[in-house]
Each structure stands twice: as C-alpha cells, then as structure tokens.
Amino acid sequence: CSHQNKQAKMAQHKAAMERIFREDVEANNNDNKPKKKSSVSSSFNAKEDDLDLLLVNTRGNSTLPPPSTYHKENNQSTDDDNELSPLLTHLQTYSAVLMMPILPLLWIILFVSTMDRTMLYSSYAMPLLGICSASLANAVPVGGGIVFVPILSLFGVKLSLGTAFAVSTMTFGNGVFGFLTWLRKDPSSIAWRVVPCAVLPAWVGATLGTLRPFLTTGQCRHLFGFFCVVVGIVVLRGIYQNQGRNDDLKGRPFSIVENNHHIIIGDDGEDDPEGSSPSRQKILACCFSFLAGLILVPHIGIGNAMTTFLVCSFVWRLPAKPSVVTGILVGGWTSLVPFLLHLFVLQDIPIALWVMGLPGVYLGARIAPLVHEKLGITNVLIAFVVFLFGTAALMLFRPT
C-alpha cells in the first residue's frame, strides 16, 4: 500500500510539472494575443494549485520555494529589480563606446601626463601582473589586490603602498571596467537593492580606517594571511560544491551554497521562508560591510568584495550569479573613497605602478572568460587556492 501511494504521488508530481511547463509554453506563444480575464484567473489559480501539489508531494527533501515566493520572484523581480534608472539606461546604451575607445584614450592622456622614462623602466612588468591578477581574481569575487599586494611585497614594496595601490586599481578594475561590462552584458545580475547596504557603511568604515589606521605592519601582514586562508577555504568549498558538474563548470557561476535559488524579499516587510525579516537582513548587511570597510579595506586593500559575496549568499540568500557579480562590483565601489583619500590626502599612491597596472587589469578582465574556458575554471580555481595558501604562508611566517 505504501509503495502504491508513493507511485501515485510521483505520478501527480510528474503531471503537475508537465502542466506548468505546458502552460508556460502556451503563455509565451500567446503573449500578443488578448486574453479574457476569467481565463487568466483560472490559469493562475491552476498553476498555483499545481505548485502547492508539488510542494506537498516533495515535502521533506524539496528545495522549491513556496508558491508565494515563486510569484514574487517571477513578477516583482522582473518589474522592479530589472528596471534601470534613466542614468543607468544611458550608461548601458553607451557602455561599449566607453569601454572602447573612450577609456583607453583617457588612459593614454594619463600616461603621457604622469610617466617619464625612469618610471616606465621601473614598472614595465605591471601590465603582465595586471592580466594575471584579473584572470585569477575574476574567477572569485575577491579583487585583484589579493594578487597585487603579496607580489609587490616580494619585490620590496611596503605593505601600506601595496594597499594604496590595490584600492586605486580595484576602483577602476572592478568599479568601472567590471561595472560597464556587466551593465552591458546582464544588468539583472546586479542586486541593486543590496548595493546601498554594502557600499555606504563600508565607505564610513574605510574613511575612519584610512585616516586613523589602528593596526601595525606586522598585524596587517597577519590579517592578510588569515584573509587568504579564509578565501582559500571558500574557494575549496566552491570546487567541492560543483564537482562532477558537466563541462567542467563551463558557464556556471562560482557558488558555495547547495541548491541555491532566488528568493526575492518584497518591500511589504514579509518574512522570508527562513524567518529573517528584511530589516534584519539590512542591519546584518550594514554591520558586516562597516566592519569590512573599517578593518580589511584600509589595512590590506581588499575584503568587501568577498564579504558582500558571503552576505549575499547567506544573509540575502541570493543565487550564485548575482552574489558573485554584486560582490565584484561592490569591491570596486567600496575602494573609491579610500582611493581618493590616498590620492589627495595621504598622497602615497605609487603612480607609476598604478598607471602601468591599469591596462593589464583592463585586458585581463576582458580575456578572463576565455582563459577560464581554455584552462578549465576548476584548474584556475585550484591554481588560485595554491597561490592563496602560499601567500598566507608568506605573510604569516616570513620575517618582516
């Protein structure tokens, strides 16, 4: 009897899924045809009943969100979250022109006005380093500073200068190049409602930490090493989470959460299925961003990109792609305030390294998808883990 009941439930489950798929196909084919109100209402109610049936028949091991969340995701996210402001729409229209040729021309002007022969000879290898850092760091939302800082440290650059260089590079690499790329490619991947809670508190913390740093050089080295260990563990988790996927994760965003699905929290203040209210999510996001801006960004030049990715994954519970993209962009936007402080107040940015590093970051960000496809994203992530743990050993155990 139990076996028969199980077979009946499986048959109901299959029939419900087929009905939902069939109605979605019919709706897409008849978008331009007028529909009667009663027909729309009955179709909506039927689909809602099917979703309730799916939820009941798969209870205990289902990862489907409840029907109210399904409709909120498909209706509210499409209408509200993906609607761009006039300014963003204008930027999206001209993003290709901005990326080429306007930004390269602006860099040429910067190069001619700031560089001389001596500075050029002392920083000629920076474009190659920029390409390598962008290719590695674009696989994970962490920022190129995690590559720049230890490499520059090996060549005798002070950690404080490496930090200033990291924030100045990430401001343009993530905050400008990355932003324009994703705005043109897929603006719906940017979780706009998360951005204020991730950027504004981080700016406050970064301002305080940059003007009044409270960690010594040795403590900054240890903090950087510990952060590399944390990022390495996160990347290993992502590799383990996605092992066995077809095509070597080709085309899949980096993820560390099982069965990650999109849950949109509305402005009506309803609780999410896990019991976290929107106000609580905002408070937690603001607190984590402030701490990242206060402790990590001013002392080691990185941190809020990974912090935002983790907050998006576990606090906001967003899917993998918006979590990754939002983390990358927030890391660049967070660096803007400390970059301006280092440039105009502290005046300690290594201009030659910065100017020569920008074209490498620009090219690296554009060729990173090709590199990941040719080498395999898993191989890139494994190489990144090896680099991270080697950097951690360098920062934690090498004498200053």
XYZ file of C-alpha atoms in Angstrom:
400
model
C 0.000 0.000 0.000
C 2.840 2.373 0.884
C 4.541 1.605 -2.424
C 1.337 2.330 -4.338
C 0.883 5.654 -2.528
C 4.433 6.620 -3.373
C 3.875 5.788 -7.047
C 0.654 7.814 -7.054
C 2.418 10.835 -5.567
C 5.213 10.547 -8.121
C 2.645 10.434 -10.927
C 0.889 13.523 -9.529
C 4.250 15.285 -9.244
C 5.122 14.492 -12.875
C 1.702 15.573 -14.127
C 1.906 18.866 -12.244
C 5.357 19.650 -13.648
C 4.210 18.843 -17.192
C 1.160 21.062 -16.787
C 3.234 24.001 -15.547
C 5.671 23.605 -18.428
C 2.871 23.324 -20.979
C 1.097 26.437 -19.683
C 4.366 28.412 -19.665
C 4.979 27.468 -23.303
C 1.437 28.408 -24.257
C 1.733 31.717 -22.418
C 4.956 32.562 -24.264
C 3.384 31.699 -27.620
C 0.297 33.796 -26.943
C 1.902 36.907 -25.436
C 0.491 39.161 -28.139
C -2.987 37.656 -28.133
C -5.785 39.215 -25.997
C -6.812 37.043 -23.091
C -10.050 37.009 -21.161
C -9.890 37.878 -17.515
C -11.527 34.637 -16.437
C -9.010 32.631 -18.489
C -6.056 34.408 -16.908
C -7.511 33.978 -13.442
C -8.239 30.291 -13.899
C -4.761 29.684 -15.376
C -3.142 31.499 -12.451
C -5.168 29.530 -9.911
C -4.433 26.252 -11.658
C -0.708 26.951 -11.690
C -0.844 27.924 -8.004
C -2.650 24.643 -7.225
C -0.009 22.710 -9.145
C 2.755 24.468 -7.200
C 1.004 23.607 -3.931
C 0.762 19.998 -5.109
C 4.479 19.947 -5.952
C 5.338 21.340 -2.548
C 3.181 18.739 -0.749
C 4.393 15.762 -2.773
C 8.070 16.645 -2.375
C 7.941 17.744 1.260
C 10.898 16.600 3.264
C 13.547 16.850 0.553
C 12.338 19.606 -1.746
C 14.278 22.757 -2.444
C 11.374 24.545 -4.121
C 10.333 27.831 -2.539
C 6.686 28.216 -1.501
C 4.176 29.410 -4.153
C 4.049 32.943 -2.759
C 7.806 33.206 -3.243
C 7.501 31.788 -6.781
C 5.101 34.521 -7.854
C 7.073 37.179 -6.013
C 10.239 36.080 -7.787
C 8.748 35.993 -11.276
C 6.665 39.150 -11.006
C 8.350 41.514 -8.621
C 11.956 40.853 -9.613
C 11.128 41.301 -13.289
C 9.164 44.502 -12.826
C 11.171 46.228 -10.104
C 14.706 44.869 -9.782
C 15.497 44.782 -13.510
C 14.132 48.257 -14.227
C 17.061 50.622 -14.695
C 17.042 54.303 -13.890
C 17.434 56.773 -16.787
C 21.089 57.328 -15.887
C 21.872 53.583 -15.856
C 19.939 53.117 -19.082
C 22.046 55.862 -20.670
C 25.248 54.237 -19.408
C 24.096 50.865 -20.711
C 23.463 52.350 -24.143
C 26.940 53.865 -24.394
C 28.879 51.300 -22.336
C 30.528 49.790 -25.410
C 31.753 53.225 -26.550
C 33.010 53.991 -23.052
C 34.970 50.750 -22.907
C 36.424 51.316 -26.363
C 37.763 53.853 -27.253
C 36.998 56.448 -24.520
C 38.599 54.731 -21.508
C 41.776 53.699 -23.406
C 42.113 57.279 -24.687
C 41.763 58.616 -21.138
C 44.482 56.211 -20.013
C 46.786 57.436 -22.793
C 46.292 61.011 -21.582
C 47.048 59.903 -18.007
C 50.144 58.014 -19.170
C 51.546 60.956 -21.143
C 50.902 63.445 -18.346
C 52.370 61.410 -15.463
C 55.021 58.982 -16.733
C 58.647 59.554 -17.610
C 61.327 57.164 -18.842
C 62.598 56.239 -15.381
C 59.092 55.480 -14.108
C 58.392 53.438 -17.225
C 61.506 51.303 -16.769
C 60.661 50.664 -13.108
C 57.127 49.449 -13.825
C 57.212 47.863 -17.285
C 56.090 44.442 -15.928
C 52.894 45.744 -14.320
C 50.595 45.106 -17.327
C 51.502 41.401 -17.239
C 50.862 41.291 -13.492
C 47.533 43.033 -14.064
C 46.490 40.414 -16.636
C 47.413 37.549 -14.295
C 45.665 39.094 -11.299
C 42.484 39.845 -13.248
C 42.384 36.350 -14.734
C 42.691 34.745 -11.299
C 40.621 37.151 -9.258
C 37.737 37.306 -11.755
C 37.039 33.645 -11.044
C 36.079 34.542 -7.455
C 34.636 37.789 -6.018
C 37.725 38.893 -4.138
C 39.508 41.601 -6.158
C 42.920 41.800 -7.798
C 44.516 43.240 -4.666
C 44.832 39.740 -3.264
C 47.346 39.084 -6.057
C 48.960 42.537 -6.287
C 49.786 43.034 -2.612
C 51.870 39.857 -1.994
C 53.649 40.071 -5.362
C 54.629 43.694 -4.755
C 55.690 42.746 -1.231
C 58.098 40.183 -2.699
C 59.708 42.995 -4.720
C 60.212 45.155 -1.662
C 57.152 47.418 -1.883
C 55.835 48.337 1.565
C 52.544 46.785 2.557
C 50.970 50.214 3.045
C 51.891 51.219 -0.523
C 50.612 47.886 -1.796
C 47.313 48.576 -0.039
C 47.071 52.039 -1.605
C 47.847 50.507 -4.992
C 45.206 47.786 -4.504
C 42.340 50.185 -3.732
C 43.347 52.501 -6.594
C 43.392 49.601 -9.053
C 40.174 47.969 -7.831
C 38.317 51.281 -8.096
C 38.750 51.148 -11.851
C 39.125 47.404 -12.438
C 36.011 46.321 -10.552
C 34.133 49.577 -10.130
C 34.431 50.907 -13.696
C 35.562 48.180 -16.119
C 33.600 45.433 -14.393
C 30.531 47.599 -13.892
C 30.311 48.683 -17.544
C 30.876 45.116 -18.698
C 28.062 43.669 -16.590
C 25.782 46.628 -17.270
C 26.049 45.859 -20.972
C 26.078 42.087 -20.631
C 23.423 41.390 -17.983
C 22.280 44.225 -15.662
C 19.810 41.859 -13.974
C 22.827 40.103 -12.404
C 23.446 43.155 -10.207
C 21.431 43.007 -6.971
C 20.689 46.735 -6.839
C 18.791 46.605 -3.547
C 21.860 45.141 -1.827
C 24.252 47.865 -3.038
C 23.364 50.686 -0.569
C 23.712 48.359 2.434
C 27.035 47.073 1.110
C 28.683 50.294 -0.066
C 27.593 53.162 2.213
C 28.562 51.563 5.577
C 31.835 50.377 4.036
C 32.621 53.948 2.951
C 32.150 55.157 6.524
C 34.360 52.413 7.926
C 37.004 52.844 5.210
C 37.194 56.587 5.858
C 37.813 56.033 9.569
C 40.301 53.220 8.995
C 42.236 55.032 6.258
C 42.645 58.295 8.168
C 43.238 56.576 11.530
C 44.743 53.119 10.917
C 44.971 51.096 14.107
C 46.980 48.025 13.002
C 50.741 47.776 12.789
C 52.539 46.485 9.690
C 53.038 43.078 11.294
C 49.381 42.855 12.255
C 48.387 43.810 8.707
C 50.543 41.005 7.332
C 48.899 38.508 9.675
C 45.445 39.842 8.777
C 46.232 39.462 5.079
C 47.469 35.909 5.632
C 44.371 34.988 7.621
C 42.131 36.503 4.931
C 43.917 34.419 2.262
C 43.246 31.275 4.309
C 39.550 32.165 4.573
C 39.283 32.858 0.840
C 41.141 29.625 0.085
C 38.655 27.650 2.191
C 35.748 29.380 0.427
C 37.206 28.533 -2.990
C 37.791 24.912 -1.964
C 34.179 24.781 -0.846
C 33.136 26.079 -4.272
C 35.241 23.444 -6.047
C 33.793 20.677 -3.865
C 30.263 22.026 -4.230
C 30.431 21.949 -8.037
C 32.472 18.803 -8.580
C 31.017 16.357 -11.030
C 29.139 19.021 -12.992
C 29.194 18.655 -16.745
C 31.528 20.706 -18.908
C 33.898 21.489 -16.046
C 31.584 24.186 -14.650
C 31.676 25.932 -18.008
C 29.230 28.805 -17.921
C 28.328 28.246 -14.271
C 28.858 30.994 -11.685
C 31.000 30.367 -8.630
C 28.809 29.042 -5.813
C 29.294 27.719 -2.276
C 25.630 27.081 -1.407
C 23.762 23.896 -2.227
C 20.563 24.189 -4.237
C 20.877 27.948 -4.403
C 17.622 29.508 -5.583
C 16.448 33.071 -5.953
C 14.229 34.373 -3.167
C 13.095 37.947 -3.536
C 12.151 39.798 -0.382
C 9.446 42.321 -1.121
C 9.039 45.781 0.244
C 5.914 44.719 2.101
C 8.021 43.508 5.009
C 7.059 39.826 4.738
C 9.440 37.379 6.320
C 11.402 35.027 4.116
C 10.999 31.250 4.452
C 13.913 31.039 6.875
C 12.427 33.629 9.212
C 14.783 36.544 8.530
C 12.926 39.809 8.061
C 14.123 42.390 5.509
C 15.031 44.830 8.280
C 17.200 42.211 9.959
C 18.902 41.417 6.668
C 19.670 45.103 6.097
C 21.075 45.517 9.611
C 23.317 42.470 9.275
C 24.487 43.537 5.817
C 25.308 47.055 7.040
C 27.216 45.744 10.064
C 29.343 43.318 8.037
C 30.069 45.960 5.397
C 31.071 48.540 8.006
C 33.459 46.081 9.678
C 34.968 45.109 6.318
C 35.432 48.783 5.455
C 36.927 49.578 8.851
C 39.267 46.607 9.278
C 40.015 44.979 5.933
C 39.922 47.643 3.206
C 42.183 50.318 4.793
C 44.744 47.829 6.134
C 45.041 45.193 3.397
C 43.270 46.884 0.464
C 40.665 44.154 -0.098
C 37.847 42.442 1.733
C 34.458 43.917 0.970
C 34.021 42.019 -2.306
C 34.256 38.657 -0.531
C 32.261 39.985 2.430
C 29.457 41.101 0.115
C 29.501 37.763 -1.704
C 29.130 35.867 1.576
C 26.410 38.231 2.823
C 24.507 37.897 -0.455
C 24.755 34.110 -0.242
C 23.874 33.578 3.419
C 22.022 36.716 4.587
C 20.169 37.871 1.485
C 20.194 34.276 0.131
C 20.598 35.345 -3.478
C 21.560 32.958 -6.290
C 25.182 32.407 -7.194
C 25.421 34.746 -10.175
C 24.002 37.924 -8.544
C 26.074 37.186 -5.443
C 29.292 36.955 -7.470
C 28.612 39.941 -9.721
C 27.395 42.182 -6.897
C 30.391 41.228 -4.772
C 32.840 42.087 -7.551
C 31.254 45.478 -8.230
C 30.810 46.404 -4.574
C 34.503 45.663 -4.002
C 35.358 48.279 -6.627
C 32.845 50.875 -5.463
C 33.964 50.474 -1.847
C 37.546 51.254 -2.902
C 36.557 54.657 -4.307
C 36.645 56.565 -1.001
C 39.982 55.153 0.264
C 41.429 55.700 -3.232
C 40.509 59.403 -3.112
C 41.899 59.699 0.418
C 45.187 58.059 -0.599
C 45.389 60.205 -3.738
C 44.578 63.670 -2.346
C 45.069 63.462 1.439
C 47.771 60.874 2.137
C 49.334 61.187 -1.338
C 51.001 57.780 -1.113
C 49.717 56.003 -4.239
C 52.612 54.611 -6.333
C 51.592 56.453 -9.502
C 53.908 54.596 -11.883
C 52.745 51.171 -10.736
C 49.098 52.258 -10.812
C 49.203 53.776 -14.299
C 51.032 50.795 -15.772
C 48.808 48.287 -13.967
C 45.520 49.646 -15.314
C 45.848 48.362 -18.913
C 46.718 44.905 -17.592
C 43.607 44.876 -15.409
C 41.535 46.151 -18.346
C 42.790 43.424 -20.692
C 42.732 40.733 -18.016
C 39.088 41.371 -17.199
C 38.174 41.083 -20.881
C 40.110 37.881 -21.578
C 39.378 36.174 -18.244
C 36.333 34.238 -19.583
C 38.434 32.928 -22.485
C 41.239 31.897 -20.118
C 38.760 30.111 -17.847
C 37.254 28.293 -20.821
C 40.583 27.190 -22.269
C 42.201 26.121 -18.995
C 39.034 24.989 -17.245
C 37.594 27.037 -14.390
C 38.304 24.236 -11.909
C 42.001 24.268 -12.836
C 42.068 28.045 -12.459
C 40.446 27.798 -9.025
C 42.888 25.099 -7.915
C 45.818 27.278 -9.010
C 44.225 30.178 -7.145
C 43.959 28.072 -3.957
C 47.628 27.127 -4.198
C 48.512 30.790 -4.629
C 46.333 31.796 -1.669
C 47.831 29.296 0.749
C 51.334 30.155 -0.452
C 50.572 33.830 0.130
C 49.209 33.030 3.587
C 52.442 31.214 4.470
C 54.444 34.171 3.133
C 52.521 36.704 5.179
C 52.252 34.683 8.372
C 55.704 33.107 8.659
C 58.134 35.204 6.599
C 60.030 37.655 8.815
C 59.255 41.311 8.144
